[in-house]
Coordinates of C-alpha atoms in Angstrom, one line a residue:
Chain A
X1361 CA -20.1 2.5 5.9
X1362 CA -16.7 0.9 6.7
X1363 CA -14.2 1.0 3.9
X1364 CA -11.4 -1.5 3.2
X1365 CA -8.0 0.1 3.2
X1366 CA -4.5 -1.3 2.4
X1367 CA -1.1 0.2 3.1
X1368 CA 1.8 -1.0 0.8
X1369 CA 5.0 -0.5 2.8
X1370 CA 8.1 -0.9 0.7
X1371 CA 10.4 1.7 2.3
X1372 CA 11.9 0.6 5.6
X1373 CA 12.1 4.2 6.9
X1374 CA 8.4 4.6 6.6
X1375 CA 7.2 1.1 7.5
X1376 CA 6.6 1.7 11.2
X1377 CA 4.8 5.0 10.5
X1378 CA 2.7 3.2 7.9
X1379 CA 1.7 0.5 10.5
X1380 CA 0.7 3.3 12.8
X1381 CA -1.4 4.8 10.1
X1382 CA -3.0 1.4 9.5
X1383 CA -4.0 1.4 13.1
X1384 CA -5.2 5.0 12.8
X1385 CA -7.7 4.1 10.1
X1386 CA -8.7 0.9 12.0
X1387 CA -9.8 3.0 15.0
X1388 CA -11.8 5.1 12.5
X1389 CA -13.9 2.0 11.9
X1390 CA -12.2 1.0 8.6
X1391 CA -11.0 -2.5 7.7
X1392 CA -7.3 -1.7 7.6
X1393 CA -4.4 -3.8 6.4
X1394 CA -0.6 -3.3 6.2
X1395 CA 1.6 -5.1 3.7
X1396 CA 5.3 -4.9 4.7
X1397 CA 7.1 -5.6 1.4
X1398 CA 10.8 -6.5 0.8
X1399 CA 12.2 -4.9 3.9
X1400 CA 13.2 -6.6 7.1
X1401 CA 12.4 -4.8 10.4
X1402 CA 14.9 -4.9 13.2
X1403 CA 13.9 -5.0 16.8
X1404 CA 10.5 -3.4 17.4
X1405 CA 9.8 -1.3 20.5
X1406 CA 6.9 -2.3 22.8
X1407 CA 5.0 0.6 21.3
X1408 CA 5.2 -0.7 17.8
X1409 CA 4.5 -4.3 18.9
X1410 CA 1.3 -3.0 20.6
X1411 CA 0.4 -1.1 17.4
X1412 CA 0.5 -4.4 15.5
X1413 CA -1.6 -6.2 18.1
X1414 CA -4.1 -3.4 18.1
X1415 CA -4.5 -3.6 14.3
X1416 CA -5.4 -7.3 14.8
X1417 CA -7.8 -6.4 17.6
X1418 CA -9.5 -4.0 15.2
X1419 CA -10.0 -6.9 12.7
X1420 CA -7.1 -5.8 10.5
X1421 CA -3.8 -7.5 9.8
X1422 CA -0.1 -6.8 9.2
X1423 CA 1.2 -9.0 6.3
X1424 CA 4.7 -9.3 5.1
X1425 CA 6.6 -10.8 2.1
X1426 CA 9.7 -11.3 4.3
X1427 CA 10.3 -14.5 6.2
X1428 CA 12.4 -12.7 8.9
X1429 CA 9.4 -10.5 9.8
X1430 CA 7.3 -13.6 10.2
X1431 CA 9.8 -15.3 12.5
X1432 CA 10.8 -12.3 14.6
X1433 CA 7.7 -10.2 14.7
X1434 CA 4.8 -12.7 14.1
X1435 CA 3.6 -11.0 11.0
X1436 CA 1.5 -13.0 8.6
X1437 CA 3.4 -14.3 5.5
X1438 CA 2.0 -13.3 2.1
X1439 CA 3.2 -13.5 -1.5
X1440 CA 3.3 -10.6 -4.0
X1441 CA 0.6 -12.4 -6.0
X1442 CA -1.6 -12.8 -2.9
X1443 CA -1.2 -9.1 -2.2
X1444 CA -2.4 -8.3 -5.7
X1445 CA -5.5 -10.5 -5.3
X1446 CA -6.3 -8.8 -1.9
X1447 CA -5.9 -5.4 -3.4
X1448 CA -8.7 -6.1 -5.9
X1449 CA -11.1 -6.2 -2.9
X1450 CA -9.9 -3.0 -1.3
X1451 CA -11.5 0.3 -1.8
X1452 CA -8.5 2.4 -0.9
X1453 CA -4.9 1.4 -1.7
X1454 CA -2.1 3.5 -0.3
X1455 CA 1.5 2.8 -1.6
X1456 CA 3.0 4.5 1.5
X1457 CA 6.3 6.3 1.7
X1458 CA 8.7 7.7 -0.8
X1459 CA 10.5 5.0 -2.8
X1460 CA 13.2 7.0 -4.4
X1461 CA 16.4 7.3 -2.5
X1462 CA 16.7 11.0 -3.0
X1463 CA 13.3 11.6 -1.4
X1464 CA 12.6 14.5 -3.7
Chain B
X829 CA -15.0 -0.8 -12.7
X830 CA -12.7 2.0 -14.1
X831 CA -9.2 2.2 -12.6
X832 CA -6.6 4.9 -12.9
X833 CA -3.0 4.0 -12.1
X834 CA -0.8 7.1 -11.4
X835 CA 2.9 6.6 -11.4
X836 CA 5.2 9.0 -9.5
X837 CA 8.3 7.2 -10.8
X838 CA 9.2 4.4 -13.2
X839 CA 7.4 1.3 -12.0
X840 CA 9.7 -1.5 -10.8
X841 CA 9.0 -5.3 -11.3
X842 CA 6.9 -5.5 -8.1
X843 CA 4.8 -2.5 -9.0
X844 CA 4.3 -3.9 -12.5
X845 CA 3.1 -7.2 -11.1
X846 CA 0.7 -5.6 -8.7
X847 CA -0.7 -3.4 -11.4
X848 CA -1.2 -6.4 -13.7
X849 CA -3.1 -8.3 -11.0
X850 CA -5.2 -5.4 -9.8
X851 CA -6.0 -4.2 -13.4
X852 CA -7.0 -7.6 -14.8
X853 CA -10.4 -7.5 -16.4
X854 CA -10.9 -3.9 -15.5
X855 CA -11.1 -0.8 -17.6
X856 CA -7.7 0.9 -16.9
X857 CA -6.0 4.1 -17.6
X858 CA -2.6 5.3 -16.5
X859 CA -1.0 8.7 -15.9
X860 CA 2.7 9.4 -15.5
X861 CA 3.8 12.1 -13.1
X862 CA 7.4 11.3 -13.8
X863 CA 7.7 13.8 -16.6
X864 CA 8.9 17.4 -16.8
X865 CA 5.6 19.1 -16.8
X866 CA 2.7 16.9 -15.9
X867 CA -0.7 18.0 -17.1
X868 CA -2.5 18.2 -13.7
X869 CA -5.7 19.4 -15.3
X870 CA -5.8 16.2 -17.4
X871 CA -5.0 14.2 -14.3
X872 CA -8.0 15.8 -12.4
X873 CA -10.3 15.0 -15.3
X874 CA -9.1 11.4 -15.2
X875 CA -9.5 11.1 -11.5
X876 CA -13.1 12.3 -11.6
X877 CA -13.9 9.9 -14.5
X878 CA -12.9 6.7 -12.8
X879 CA -14.1 4.6 -9.9
X880 CA -10.7 4.2 -8.2
X881 CA -7.3 5.8 -8.4
X882 CA -4.1 4.3 -7.2
X883 CA -1.1 6.6 -6.9
X884 CA 1.9 4.3 -7.0
X885 CA 5.3 5.4 -5.7

């Protein structure tokens, strides 16, 4: 049975890797969603743009709380409260990447 | 629905808000890994006693 999975991406250094992991679970027949929170992505390579498109093709989505990511990369805008509500319906929640600056 | 929130570090305002929304109306426990010697045995017991575990940053 397909599970619903969400990646919470707060660390810019790990965001693109997290989107790739979102796609990885989508191709494993899961409903997979990425939430890019509080970090603005600079120019994306064609590879990463394709990853986002493929997530959508697999019935997932890449959401963001940051307006610049909506305007520059076509991500879907979402608020922190809306993320919380969506998380209640997910079976697996993955706060992805190390938040602390020392990475220990 | 039993939920376990595991914290790797001190939760910030965003984390607190998300935990509040996700935990509303649910039977919740928490476990703090941000201590000198976490009791991993106790953590395992908690993980196997709940329906869902979220390991926050």
